[in-house]
Tab-separated table of N, CA and C in Angstrom:
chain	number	residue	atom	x	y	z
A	1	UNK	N	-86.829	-24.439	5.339
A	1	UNK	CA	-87.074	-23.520	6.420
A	1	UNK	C	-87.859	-24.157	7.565
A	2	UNK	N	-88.889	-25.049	7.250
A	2	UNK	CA	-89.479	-25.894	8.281
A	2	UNK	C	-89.540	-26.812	7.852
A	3	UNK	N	-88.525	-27.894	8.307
A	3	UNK	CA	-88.456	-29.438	7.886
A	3	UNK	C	-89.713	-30.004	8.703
A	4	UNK	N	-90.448	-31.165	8.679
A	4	UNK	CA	-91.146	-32.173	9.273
A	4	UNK	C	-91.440	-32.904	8.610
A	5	UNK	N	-91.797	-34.358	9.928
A	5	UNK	CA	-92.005	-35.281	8.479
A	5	UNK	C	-93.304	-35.678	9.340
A	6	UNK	N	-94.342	-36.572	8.793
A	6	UNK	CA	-95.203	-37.200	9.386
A	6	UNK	C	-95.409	-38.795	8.760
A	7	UNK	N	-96.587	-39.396	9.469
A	7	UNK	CA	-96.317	-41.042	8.933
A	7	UNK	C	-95.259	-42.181	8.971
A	8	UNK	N	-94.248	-41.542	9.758
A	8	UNK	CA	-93.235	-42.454	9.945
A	8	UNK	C	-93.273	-44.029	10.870
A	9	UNK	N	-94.479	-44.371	11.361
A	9	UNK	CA	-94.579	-45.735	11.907
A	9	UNK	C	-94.677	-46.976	11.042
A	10	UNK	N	-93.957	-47.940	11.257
A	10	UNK	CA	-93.791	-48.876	10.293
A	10	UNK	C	-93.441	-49.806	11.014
A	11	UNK	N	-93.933	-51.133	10.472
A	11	UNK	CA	-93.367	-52.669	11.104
A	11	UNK	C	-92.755	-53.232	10.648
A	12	UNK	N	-91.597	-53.778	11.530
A	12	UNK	CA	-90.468	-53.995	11.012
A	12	UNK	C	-90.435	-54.880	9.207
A	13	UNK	N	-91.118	-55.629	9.095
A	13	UNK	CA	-91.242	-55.873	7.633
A	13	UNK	C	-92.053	-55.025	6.948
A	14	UNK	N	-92.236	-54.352	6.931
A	14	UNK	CA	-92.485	-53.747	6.053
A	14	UNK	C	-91.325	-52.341	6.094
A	15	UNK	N	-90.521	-52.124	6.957
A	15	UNK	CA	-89.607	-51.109	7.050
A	15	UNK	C	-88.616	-51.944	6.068
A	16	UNK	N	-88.251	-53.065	6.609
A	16	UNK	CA	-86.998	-53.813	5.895
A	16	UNK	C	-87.522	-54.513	4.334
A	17	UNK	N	-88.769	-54.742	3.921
A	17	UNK	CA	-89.027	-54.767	2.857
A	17	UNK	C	-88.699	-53.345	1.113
A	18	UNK	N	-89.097	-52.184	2.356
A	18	UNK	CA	-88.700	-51.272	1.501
A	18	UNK	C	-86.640	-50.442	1.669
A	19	UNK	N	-86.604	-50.980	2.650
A	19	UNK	CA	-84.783	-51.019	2.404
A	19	UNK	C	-83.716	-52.150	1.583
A	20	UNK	N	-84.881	-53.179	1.197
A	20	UNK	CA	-84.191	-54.140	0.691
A	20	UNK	C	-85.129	-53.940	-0.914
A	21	UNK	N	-86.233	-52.952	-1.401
A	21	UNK	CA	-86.428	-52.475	-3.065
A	21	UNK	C	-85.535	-51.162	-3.274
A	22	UNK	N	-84.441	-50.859	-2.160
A	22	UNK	CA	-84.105	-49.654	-3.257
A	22	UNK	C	-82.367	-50.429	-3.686
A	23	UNK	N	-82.229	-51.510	-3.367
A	23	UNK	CA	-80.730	-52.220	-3.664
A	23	UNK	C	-80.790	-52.071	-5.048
A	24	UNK	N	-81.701	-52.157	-6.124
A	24	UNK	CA	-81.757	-51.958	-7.657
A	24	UNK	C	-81.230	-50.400	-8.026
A	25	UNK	N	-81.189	-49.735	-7.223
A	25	UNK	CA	-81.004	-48.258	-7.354
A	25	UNK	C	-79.367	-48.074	-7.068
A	26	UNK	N	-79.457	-48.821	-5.360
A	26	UNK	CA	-77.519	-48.999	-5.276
A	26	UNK	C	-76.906	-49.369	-6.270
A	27	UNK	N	-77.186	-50.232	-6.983
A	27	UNK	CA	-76.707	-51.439	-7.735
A	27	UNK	C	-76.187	-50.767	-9.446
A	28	UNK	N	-77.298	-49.683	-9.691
A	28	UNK	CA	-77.001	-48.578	-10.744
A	28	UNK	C	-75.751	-47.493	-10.307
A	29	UNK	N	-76.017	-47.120	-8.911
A	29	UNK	CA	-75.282	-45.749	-8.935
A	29	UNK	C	-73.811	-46.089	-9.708
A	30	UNK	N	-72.929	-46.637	-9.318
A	30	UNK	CA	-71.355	-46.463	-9.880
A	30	UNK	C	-71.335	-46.369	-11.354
A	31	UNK	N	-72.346	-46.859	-12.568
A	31	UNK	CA	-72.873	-47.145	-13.838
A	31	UNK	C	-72.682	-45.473	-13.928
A	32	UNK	N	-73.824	-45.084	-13.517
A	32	UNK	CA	-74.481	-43.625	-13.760
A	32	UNK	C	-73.552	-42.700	-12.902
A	33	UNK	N	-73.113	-42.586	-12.156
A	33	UNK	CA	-71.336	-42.071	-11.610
A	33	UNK	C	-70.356	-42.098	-12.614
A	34	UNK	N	-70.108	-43.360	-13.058
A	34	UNK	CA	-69.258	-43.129	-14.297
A	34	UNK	C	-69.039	-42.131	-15.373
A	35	UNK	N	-70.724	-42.706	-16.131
A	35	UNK	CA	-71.352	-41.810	-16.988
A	35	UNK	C	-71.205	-40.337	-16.810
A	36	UNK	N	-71.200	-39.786	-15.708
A	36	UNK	CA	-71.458	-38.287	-15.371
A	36	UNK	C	-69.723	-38.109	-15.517
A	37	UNK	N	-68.762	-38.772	-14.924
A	37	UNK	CA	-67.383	-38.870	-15.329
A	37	UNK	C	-66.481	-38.753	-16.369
A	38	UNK	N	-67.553	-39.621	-17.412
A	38	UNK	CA	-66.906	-39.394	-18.770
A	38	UNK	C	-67.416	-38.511	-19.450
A	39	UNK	N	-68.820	-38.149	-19.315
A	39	UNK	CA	-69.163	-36.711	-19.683
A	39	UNK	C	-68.153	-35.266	-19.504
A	40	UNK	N	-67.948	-35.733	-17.936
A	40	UNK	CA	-66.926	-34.430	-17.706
A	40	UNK	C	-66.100	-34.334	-18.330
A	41	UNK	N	-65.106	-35.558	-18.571
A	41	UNK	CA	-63.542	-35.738	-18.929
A	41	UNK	C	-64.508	-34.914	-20.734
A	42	UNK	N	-64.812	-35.641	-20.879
A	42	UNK	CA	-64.902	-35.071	-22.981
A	42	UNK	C	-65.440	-33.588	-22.383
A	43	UNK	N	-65.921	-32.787	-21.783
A	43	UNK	CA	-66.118	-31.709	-21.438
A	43	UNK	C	-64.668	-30.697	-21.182
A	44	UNK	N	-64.214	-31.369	-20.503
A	44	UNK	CA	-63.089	-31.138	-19.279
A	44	UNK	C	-61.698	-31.485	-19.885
A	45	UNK	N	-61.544	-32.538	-20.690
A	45	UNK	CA	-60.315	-32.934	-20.645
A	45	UNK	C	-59.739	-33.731	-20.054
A	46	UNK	N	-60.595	-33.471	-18.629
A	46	UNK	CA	-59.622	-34.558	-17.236
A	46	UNK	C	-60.504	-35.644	-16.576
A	47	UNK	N	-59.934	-36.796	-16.802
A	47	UNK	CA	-61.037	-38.044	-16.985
A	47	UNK	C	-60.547	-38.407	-15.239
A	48	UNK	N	-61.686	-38.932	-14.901
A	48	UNK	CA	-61.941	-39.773	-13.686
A	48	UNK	C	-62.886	-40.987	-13.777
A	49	UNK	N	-62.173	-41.313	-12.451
A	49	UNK	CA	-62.812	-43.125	-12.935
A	49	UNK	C	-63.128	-43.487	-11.388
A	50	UNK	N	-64.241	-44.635	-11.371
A	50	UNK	CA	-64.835	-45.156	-9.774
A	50	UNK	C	-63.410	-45.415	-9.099
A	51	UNK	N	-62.479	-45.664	-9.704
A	51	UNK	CA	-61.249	-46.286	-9.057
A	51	UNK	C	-59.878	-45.319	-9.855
A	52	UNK	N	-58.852	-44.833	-9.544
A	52	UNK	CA	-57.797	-44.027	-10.673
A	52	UNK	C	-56.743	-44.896	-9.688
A	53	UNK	N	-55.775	-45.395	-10.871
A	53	UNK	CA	-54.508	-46.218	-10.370
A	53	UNK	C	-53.837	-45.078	-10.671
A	54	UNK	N	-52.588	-45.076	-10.213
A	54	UNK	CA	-51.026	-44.053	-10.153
A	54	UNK	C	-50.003	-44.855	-9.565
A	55	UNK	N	-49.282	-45.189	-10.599
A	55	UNK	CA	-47.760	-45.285	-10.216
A	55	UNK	C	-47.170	-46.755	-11.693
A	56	UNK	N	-46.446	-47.123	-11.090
A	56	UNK	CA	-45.850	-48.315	-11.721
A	56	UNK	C	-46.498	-49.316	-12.376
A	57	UNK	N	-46.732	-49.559	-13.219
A	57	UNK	CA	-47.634	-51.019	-13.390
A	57	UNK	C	-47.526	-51.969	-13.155
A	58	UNK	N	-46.565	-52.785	-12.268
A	58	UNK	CA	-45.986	-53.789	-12.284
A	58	UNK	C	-45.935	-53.487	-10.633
A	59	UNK	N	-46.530	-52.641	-10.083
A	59	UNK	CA	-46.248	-52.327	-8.470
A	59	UNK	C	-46.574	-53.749	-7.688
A	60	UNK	N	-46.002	-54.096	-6.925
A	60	UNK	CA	-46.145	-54.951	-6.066
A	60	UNK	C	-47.015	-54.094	-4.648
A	61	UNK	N	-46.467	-53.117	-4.076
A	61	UNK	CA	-47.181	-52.403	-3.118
A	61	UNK	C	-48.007	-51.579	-3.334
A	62	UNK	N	-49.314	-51.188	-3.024
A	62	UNK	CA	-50.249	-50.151	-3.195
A	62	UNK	C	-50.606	-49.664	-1.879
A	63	UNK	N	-51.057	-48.302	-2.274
A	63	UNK	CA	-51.734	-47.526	-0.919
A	63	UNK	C	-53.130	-47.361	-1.329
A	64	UNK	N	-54.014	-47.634	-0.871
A	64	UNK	CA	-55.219	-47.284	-1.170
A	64	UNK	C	-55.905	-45.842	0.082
A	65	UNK	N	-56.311	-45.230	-0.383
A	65	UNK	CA	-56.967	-44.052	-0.060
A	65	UNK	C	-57.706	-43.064	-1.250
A	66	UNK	N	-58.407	-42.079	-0.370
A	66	UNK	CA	-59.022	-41.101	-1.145
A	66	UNK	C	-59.049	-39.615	-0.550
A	67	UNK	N	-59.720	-38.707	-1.214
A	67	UNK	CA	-59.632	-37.719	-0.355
A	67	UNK	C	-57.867	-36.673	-0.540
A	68	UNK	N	-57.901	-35.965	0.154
A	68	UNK	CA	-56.782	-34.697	0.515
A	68	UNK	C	-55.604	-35.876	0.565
A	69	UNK	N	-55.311	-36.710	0.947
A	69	UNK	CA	-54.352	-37.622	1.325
A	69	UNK	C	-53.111	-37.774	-0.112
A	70	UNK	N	-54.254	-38.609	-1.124
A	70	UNK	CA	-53.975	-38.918	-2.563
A	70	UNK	C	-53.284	-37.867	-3.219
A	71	UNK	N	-52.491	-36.713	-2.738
A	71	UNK	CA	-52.002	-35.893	-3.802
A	71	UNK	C	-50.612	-36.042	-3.295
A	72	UNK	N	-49.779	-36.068	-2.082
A	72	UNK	CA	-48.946	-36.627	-1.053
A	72	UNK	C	-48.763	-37.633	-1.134
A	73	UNK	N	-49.469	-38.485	-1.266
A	73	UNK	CA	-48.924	-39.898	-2.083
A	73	UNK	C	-48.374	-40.315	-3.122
A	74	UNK	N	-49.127	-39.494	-3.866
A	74	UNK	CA	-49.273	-39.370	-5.635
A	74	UNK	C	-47.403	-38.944	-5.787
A	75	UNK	N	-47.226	-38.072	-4.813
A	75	UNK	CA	-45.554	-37.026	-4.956
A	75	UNK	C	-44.518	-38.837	-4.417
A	76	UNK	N	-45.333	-39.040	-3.787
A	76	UNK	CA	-44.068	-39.878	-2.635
A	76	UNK	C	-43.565	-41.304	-3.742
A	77	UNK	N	-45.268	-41.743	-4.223
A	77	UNK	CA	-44.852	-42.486	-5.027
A	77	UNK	C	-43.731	-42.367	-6.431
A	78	UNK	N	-44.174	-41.367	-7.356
A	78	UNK	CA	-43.494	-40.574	-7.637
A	78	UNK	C	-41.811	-40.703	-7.122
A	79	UNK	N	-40.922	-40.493	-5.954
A	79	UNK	CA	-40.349	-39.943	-5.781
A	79	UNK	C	-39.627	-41.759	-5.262
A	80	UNK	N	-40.248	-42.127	-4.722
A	80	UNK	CA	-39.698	-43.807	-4.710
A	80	UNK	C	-39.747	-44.742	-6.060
A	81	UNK	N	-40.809	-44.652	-6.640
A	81	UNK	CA	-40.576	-45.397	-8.066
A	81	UNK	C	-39.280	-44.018	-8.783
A	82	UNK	N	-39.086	-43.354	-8.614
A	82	UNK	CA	-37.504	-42.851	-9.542
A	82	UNK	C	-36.366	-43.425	-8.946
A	83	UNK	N	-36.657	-43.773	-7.691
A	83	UNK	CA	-35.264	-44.872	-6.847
A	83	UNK	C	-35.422	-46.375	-7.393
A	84	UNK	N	-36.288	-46.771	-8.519
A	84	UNK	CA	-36.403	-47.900	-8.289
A	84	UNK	C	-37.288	-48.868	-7.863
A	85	UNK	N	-38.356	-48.347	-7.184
A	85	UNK	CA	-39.421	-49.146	-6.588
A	85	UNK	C	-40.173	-48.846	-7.078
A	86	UNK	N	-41.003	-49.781	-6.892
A	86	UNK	CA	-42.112	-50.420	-7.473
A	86	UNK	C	-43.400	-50.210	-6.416
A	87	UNK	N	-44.107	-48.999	-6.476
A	87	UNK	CA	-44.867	-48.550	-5.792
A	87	UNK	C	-46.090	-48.249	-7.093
A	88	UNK	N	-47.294	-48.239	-5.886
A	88	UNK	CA	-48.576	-47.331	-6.760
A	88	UNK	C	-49.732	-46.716	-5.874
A	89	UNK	N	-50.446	-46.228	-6.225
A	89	UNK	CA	-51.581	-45.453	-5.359
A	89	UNK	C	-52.658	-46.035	-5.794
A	90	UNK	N	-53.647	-46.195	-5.379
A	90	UNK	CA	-54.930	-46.384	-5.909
A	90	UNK	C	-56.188	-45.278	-4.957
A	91	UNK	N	-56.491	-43.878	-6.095
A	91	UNK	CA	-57.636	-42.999	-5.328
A	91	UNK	C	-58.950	-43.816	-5.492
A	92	UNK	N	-59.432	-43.843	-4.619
A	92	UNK	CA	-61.209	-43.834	-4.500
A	92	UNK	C	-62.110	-42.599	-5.088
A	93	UNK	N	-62.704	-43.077	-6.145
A	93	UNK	CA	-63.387	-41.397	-6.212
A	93	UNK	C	-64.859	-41.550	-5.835
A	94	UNK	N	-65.639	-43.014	-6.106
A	94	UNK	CA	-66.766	-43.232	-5.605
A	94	UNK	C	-66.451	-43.973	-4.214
A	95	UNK	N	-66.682	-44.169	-2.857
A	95	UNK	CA	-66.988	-44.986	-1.641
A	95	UNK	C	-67.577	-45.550	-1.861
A	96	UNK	N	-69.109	-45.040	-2.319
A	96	UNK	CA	-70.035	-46.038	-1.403
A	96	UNK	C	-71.740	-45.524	-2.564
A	97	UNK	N	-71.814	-46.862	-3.045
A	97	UNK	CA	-71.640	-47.882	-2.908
A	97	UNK	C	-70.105	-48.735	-3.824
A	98	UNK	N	-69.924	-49.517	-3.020
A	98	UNK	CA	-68.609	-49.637	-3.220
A	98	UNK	C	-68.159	-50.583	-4.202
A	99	UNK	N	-67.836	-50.469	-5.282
A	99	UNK	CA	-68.206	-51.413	-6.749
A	99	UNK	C	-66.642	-52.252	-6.417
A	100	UNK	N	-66.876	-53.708	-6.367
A	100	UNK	CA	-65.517	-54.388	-5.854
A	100	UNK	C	-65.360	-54.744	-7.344
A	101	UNK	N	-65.657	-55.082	-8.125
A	101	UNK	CA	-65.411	-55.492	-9.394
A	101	UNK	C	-64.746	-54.751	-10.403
A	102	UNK	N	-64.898	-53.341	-10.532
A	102	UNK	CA	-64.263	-52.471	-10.667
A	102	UNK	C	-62.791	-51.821	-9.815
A	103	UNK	N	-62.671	-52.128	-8.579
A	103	UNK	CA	-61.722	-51.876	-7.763
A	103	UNK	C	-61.230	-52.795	-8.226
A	104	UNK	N	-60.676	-54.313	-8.196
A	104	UNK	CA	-60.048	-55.096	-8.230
A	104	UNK	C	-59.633	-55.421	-9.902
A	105	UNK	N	-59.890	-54.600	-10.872
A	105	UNK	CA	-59.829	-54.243	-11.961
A	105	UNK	C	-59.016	-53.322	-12.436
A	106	UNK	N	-58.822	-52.348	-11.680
A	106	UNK	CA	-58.004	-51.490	-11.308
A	106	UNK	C	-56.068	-51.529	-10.609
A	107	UNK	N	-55.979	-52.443	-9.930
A	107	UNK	CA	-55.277	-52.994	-9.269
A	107	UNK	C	-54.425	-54.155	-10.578
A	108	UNK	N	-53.155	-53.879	-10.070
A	108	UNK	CA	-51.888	-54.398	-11.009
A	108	UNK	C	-51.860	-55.834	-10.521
A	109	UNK	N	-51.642	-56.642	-11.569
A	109	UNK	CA	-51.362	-58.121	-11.669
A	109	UNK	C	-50.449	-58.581	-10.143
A	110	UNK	N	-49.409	-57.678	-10.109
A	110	UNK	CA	-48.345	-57.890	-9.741
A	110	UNK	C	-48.771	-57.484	-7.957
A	111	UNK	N	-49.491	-57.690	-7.685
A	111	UNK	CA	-49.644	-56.425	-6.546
A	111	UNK	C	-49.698	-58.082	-5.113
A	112	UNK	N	-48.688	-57.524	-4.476
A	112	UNK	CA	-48.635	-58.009	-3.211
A	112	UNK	C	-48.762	-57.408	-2.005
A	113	UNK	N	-48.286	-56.550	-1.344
A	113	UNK	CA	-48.693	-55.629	-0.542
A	113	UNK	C	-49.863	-54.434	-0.391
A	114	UNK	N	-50.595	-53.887	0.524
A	114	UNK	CA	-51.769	-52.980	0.619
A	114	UNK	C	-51.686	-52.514	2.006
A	115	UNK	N	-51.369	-50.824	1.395
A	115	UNK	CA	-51.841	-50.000	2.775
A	115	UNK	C	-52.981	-49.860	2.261
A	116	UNK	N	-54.135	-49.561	3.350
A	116	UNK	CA	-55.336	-48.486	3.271
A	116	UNK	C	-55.319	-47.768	4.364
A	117	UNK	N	-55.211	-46.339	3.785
A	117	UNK	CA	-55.439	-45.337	4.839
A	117	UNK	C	-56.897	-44.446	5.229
A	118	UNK	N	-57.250	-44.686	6.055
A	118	UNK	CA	-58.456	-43.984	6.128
A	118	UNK	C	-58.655	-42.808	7.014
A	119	UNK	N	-59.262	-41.838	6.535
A	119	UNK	CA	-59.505	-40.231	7.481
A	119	UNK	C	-60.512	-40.330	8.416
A	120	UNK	N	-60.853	-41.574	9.218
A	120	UNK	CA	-61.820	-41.856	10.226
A	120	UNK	C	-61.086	-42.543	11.601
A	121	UNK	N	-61.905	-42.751	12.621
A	121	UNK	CA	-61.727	-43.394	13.137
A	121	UNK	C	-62.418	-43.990	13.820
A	122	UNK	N	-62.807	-45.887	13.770
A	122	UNK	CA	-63.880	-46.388	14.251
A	122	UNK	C	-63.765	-46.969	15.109
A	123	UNK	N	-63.746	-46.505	16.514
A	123	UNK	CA	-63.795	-47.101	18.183
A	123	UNK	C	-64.363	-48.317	17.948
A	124	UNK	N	-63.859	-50.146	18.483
A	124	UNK	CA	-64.054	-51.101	18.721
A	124	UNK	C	-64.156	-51.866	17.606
A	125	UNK	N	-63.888	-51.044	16.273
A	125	UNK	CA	-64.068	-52.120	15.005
A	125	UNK	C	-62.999	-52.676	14.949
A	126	UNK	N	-62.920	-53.933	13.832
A	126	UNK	CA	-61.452	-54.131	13.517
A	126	UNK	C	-60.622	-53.656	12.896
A	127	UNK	N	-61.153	-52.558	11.899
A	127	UNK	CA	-60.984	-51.926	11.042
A	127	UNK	C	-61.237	-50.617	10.409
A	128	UNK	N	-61.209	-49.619	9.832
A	128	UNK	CA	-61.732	-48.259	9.658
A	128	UNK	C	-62.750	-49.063	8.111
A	129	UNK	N	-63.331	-47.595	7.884
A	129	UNK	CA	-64.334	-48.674	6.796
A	129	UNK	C	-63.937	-48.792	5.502
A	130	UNK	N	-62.974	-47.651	4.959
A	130	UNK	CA	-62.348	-48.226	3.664
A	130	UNK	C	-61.807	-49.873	3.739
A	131	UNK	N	-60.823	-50.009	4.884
A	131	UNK	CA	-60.072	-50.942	5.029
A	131	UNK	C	-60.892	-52.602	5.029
A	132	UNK	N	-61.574	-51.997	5.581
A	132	UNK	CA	-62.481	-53.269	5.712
A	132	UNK	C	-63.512	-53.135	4.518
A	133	UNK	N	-63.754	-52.549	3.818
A	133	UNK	CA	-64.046	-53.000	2.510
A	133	UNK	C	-63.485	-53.279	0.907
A	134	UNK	N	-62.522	-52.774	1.389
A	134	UNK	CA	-61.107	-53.152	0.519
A	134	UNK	C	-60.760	-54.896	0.933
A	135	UNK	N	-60.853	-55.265	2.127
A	135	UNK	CA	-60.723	-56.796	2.427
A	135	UNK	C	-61.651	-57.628	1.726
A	136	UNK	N	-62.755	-56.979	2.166
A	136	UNK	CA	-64.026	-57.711	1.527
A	136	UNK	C	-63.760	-57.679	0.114
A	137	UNK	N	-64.189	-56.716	-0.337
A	137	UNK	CA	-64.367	-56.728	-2.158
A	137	UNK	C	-63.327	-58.275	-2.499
A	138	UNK	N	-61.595	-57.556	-2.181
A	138	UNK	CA	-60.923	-58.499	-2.400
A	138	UNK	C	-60.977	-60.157	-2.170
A	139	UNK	N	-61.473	-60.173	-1.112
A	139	UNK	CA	-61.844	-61.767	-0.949
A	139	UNK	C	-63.216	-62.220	-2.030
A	140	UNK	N	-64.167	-61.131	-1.886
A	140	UNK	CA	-65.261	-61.717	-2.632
A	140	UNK	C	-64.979	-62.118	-4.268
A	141	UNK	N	-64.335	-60.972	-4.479
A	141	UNK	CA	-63.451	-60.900	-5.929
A	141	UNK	C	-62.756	-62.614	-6.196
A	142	UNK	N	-61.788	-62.565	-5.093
A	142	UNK	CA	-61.308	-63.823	-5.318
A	142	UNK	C	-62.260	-64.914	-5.702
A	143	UNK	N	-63.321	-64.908	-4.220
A	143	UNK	CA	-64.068	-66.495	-4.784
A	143	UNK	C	-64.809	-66.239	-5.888
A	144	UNK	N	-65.174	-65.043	-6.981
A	144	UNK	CA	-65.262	-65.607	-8.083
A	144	UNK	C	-64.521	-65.258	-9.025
A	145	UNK	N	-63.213	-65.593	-8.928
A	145	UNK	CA	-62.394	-65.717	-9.779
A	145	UNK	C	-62.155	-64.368	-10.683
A	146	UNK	N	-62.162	-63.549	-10.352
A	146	UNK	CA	-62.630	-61.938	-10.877
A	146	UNK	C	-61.390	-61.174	-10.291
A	147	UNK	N	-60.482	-62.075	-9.509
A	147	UNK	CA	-59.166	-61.163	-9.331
A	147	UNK	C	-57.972	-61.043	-10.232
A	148	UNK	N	-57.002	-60.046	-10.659
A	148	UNK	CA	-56.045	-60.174	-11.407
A	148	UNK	C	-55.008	-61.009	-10.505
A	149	UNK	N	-54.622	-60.647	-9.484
A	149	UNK	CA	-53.423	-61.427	-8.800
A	149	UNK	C	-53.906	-63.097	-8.227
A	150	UNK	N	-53.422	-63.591	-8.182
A	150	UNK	CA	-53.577	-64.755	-7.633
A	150	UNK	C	-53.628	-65.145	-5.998
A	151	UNK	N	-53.018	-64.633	-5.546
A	151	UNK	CA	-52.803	-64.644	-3.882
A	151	UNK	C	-53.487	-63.294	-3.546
A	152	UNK	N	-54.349	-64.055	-2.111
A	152	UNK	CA	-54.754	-62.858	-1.140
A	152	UNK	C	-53.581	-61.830	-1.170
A	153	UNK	N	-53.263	-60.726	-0.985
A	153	UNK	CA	-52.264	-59.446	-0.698
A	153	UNK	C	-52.248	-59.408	1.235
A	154	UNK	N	-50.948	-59.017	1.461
A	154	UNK	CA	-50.893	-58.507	2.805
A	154	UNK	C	-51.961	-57.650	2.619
A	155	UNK	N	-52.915	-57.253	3.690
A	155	UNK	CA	-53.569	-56.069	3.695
A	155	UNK	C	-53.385	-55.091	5.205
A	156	UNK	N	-52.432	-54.026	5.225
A	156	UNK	CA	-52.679	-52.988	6.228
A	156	UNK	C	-53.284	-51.936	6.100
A	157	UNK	N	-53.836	-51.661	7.597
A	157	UNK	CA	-54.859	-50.493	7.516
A	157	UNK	C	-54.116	-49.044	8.399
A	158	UNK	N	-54.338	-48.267	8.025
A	158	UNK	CA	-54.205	-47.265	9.060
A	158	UNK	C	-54.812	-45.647	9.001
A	159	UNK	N	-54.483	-44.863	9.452
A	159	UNK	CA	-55.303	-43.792	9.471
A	159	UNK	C	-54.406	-42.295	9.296
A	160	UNK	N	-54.969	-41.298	8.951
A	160	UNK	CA	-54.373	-39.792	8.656
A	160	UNK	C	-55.195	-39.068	8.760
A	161	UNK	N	-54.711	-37.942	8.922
A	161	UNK	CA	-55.632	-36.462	8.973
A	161	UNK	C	-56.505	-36.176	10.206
A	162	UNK	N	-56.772	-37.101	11.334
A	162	UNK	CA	-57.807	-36.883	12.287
A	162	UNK	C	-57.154	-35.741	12.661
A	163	UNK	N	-58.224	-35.026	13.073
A	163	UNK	CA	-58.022	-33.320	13.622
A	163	UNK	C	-56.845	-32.614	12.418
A	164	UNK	N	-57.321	-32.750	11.293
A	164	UNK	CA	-57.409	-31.454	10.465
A	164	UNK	C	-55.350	-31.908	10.176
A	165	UNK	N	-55.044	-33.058	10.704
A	165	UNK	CA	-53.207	-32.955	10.485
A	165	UNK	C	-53.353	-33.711	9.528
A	166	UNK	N	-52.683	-33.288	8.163
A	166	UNK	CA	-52.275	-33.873	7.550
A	166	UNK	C	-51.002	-34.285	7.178
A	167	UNK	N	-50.379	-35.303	6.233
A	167	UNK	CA	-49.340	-35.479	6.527
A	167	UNK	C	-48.671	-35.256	5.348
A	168	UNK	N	-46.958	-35.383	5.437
A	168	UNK	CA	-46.211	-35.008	4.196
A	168	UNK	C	-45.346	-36.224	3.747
A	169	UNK	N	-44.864	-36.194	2.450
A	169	UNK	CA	-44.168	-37.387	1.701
A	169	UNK	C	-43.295	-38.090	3.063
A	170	UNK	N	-42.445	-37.149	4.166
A	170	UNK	CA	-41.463	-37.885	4.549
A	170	UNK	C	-42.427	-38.836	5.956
């Protein structure tokens, strides 16, 4: 009802000293995210994971997204792997902080191609921020040897839903 804060002056080291002791805390969340996950699923029945693959196992192409998007995908893929292709989805259920070791764990041997679609849009970046951390993880993954595929993947980015449109399989 009445927020305020007081004491907020700080020098710069000592501001950036205490943003760089709570990384032990980042560094837990996806652990303890999990945990609350698999609790549900034995509760629930219906298991979720920092990362949920869908489609083919052997997919060469993936879409990465999260959010309203992933259920429209989920159909499309669906509806192209019965023609034959070799498609898959990959939902995000945690962002941020963004566990690359687990993402890239997730992701099929076989996988050469990558959309990422993201529900933002970031004026002057190179990238929206899934997309560009989907690059990262993946490269970091690579240099230590922690990737299933062998070759970098094409990686495209693009975007959906700004102003409330969403889109359909076709």
């Amino acid at each position: 009802e009445n927020p305020m804060i007081r004491g907020t002056a700080q020098n710069p080291d000592v501001y950036f000293q205490s943003r760089e002791a709570v990384n032990k805390y980042y560094l837990a969340t996806p652990t303890i995210v999990q945990k609350a996950m698999d609790k549900y699923a034995t509760l629930t029945g219906r298991a979720y994971h920092l990362f949920d693959y869908y489609g083919d196992p052997n997919a060469e192409s993936v879409i990465i997204l999260m959010g309203s998007g992933a259920e429209t995908v989920e159909e499309t893929v669906d509806y192209l792997n019965a023609k034959g292709k070799k498609y898959g989805l990959l939902k995000v259920r945690l962002y941020r902080p963004f566990n690359a070791e687990a993402f890239v764990k997730t992701l099929p041997a076989t996988l050469k191609n990558i959309t990422v679609l993201d529900r933002t849009k970031e004026p002057g970046s190179l990238g929206e921020p899934l997309y560009e951390d989907v690059r990262t993880a993946i490269g970091e993954m690579q240099a230590a040897k922690k990737c299933p595929f062998a070759q970098y993947p094409v990686v495209l980015g693009g975007r959906y839903g700004l102003g409330s449109k969403e889109f359909t399989p076709a």
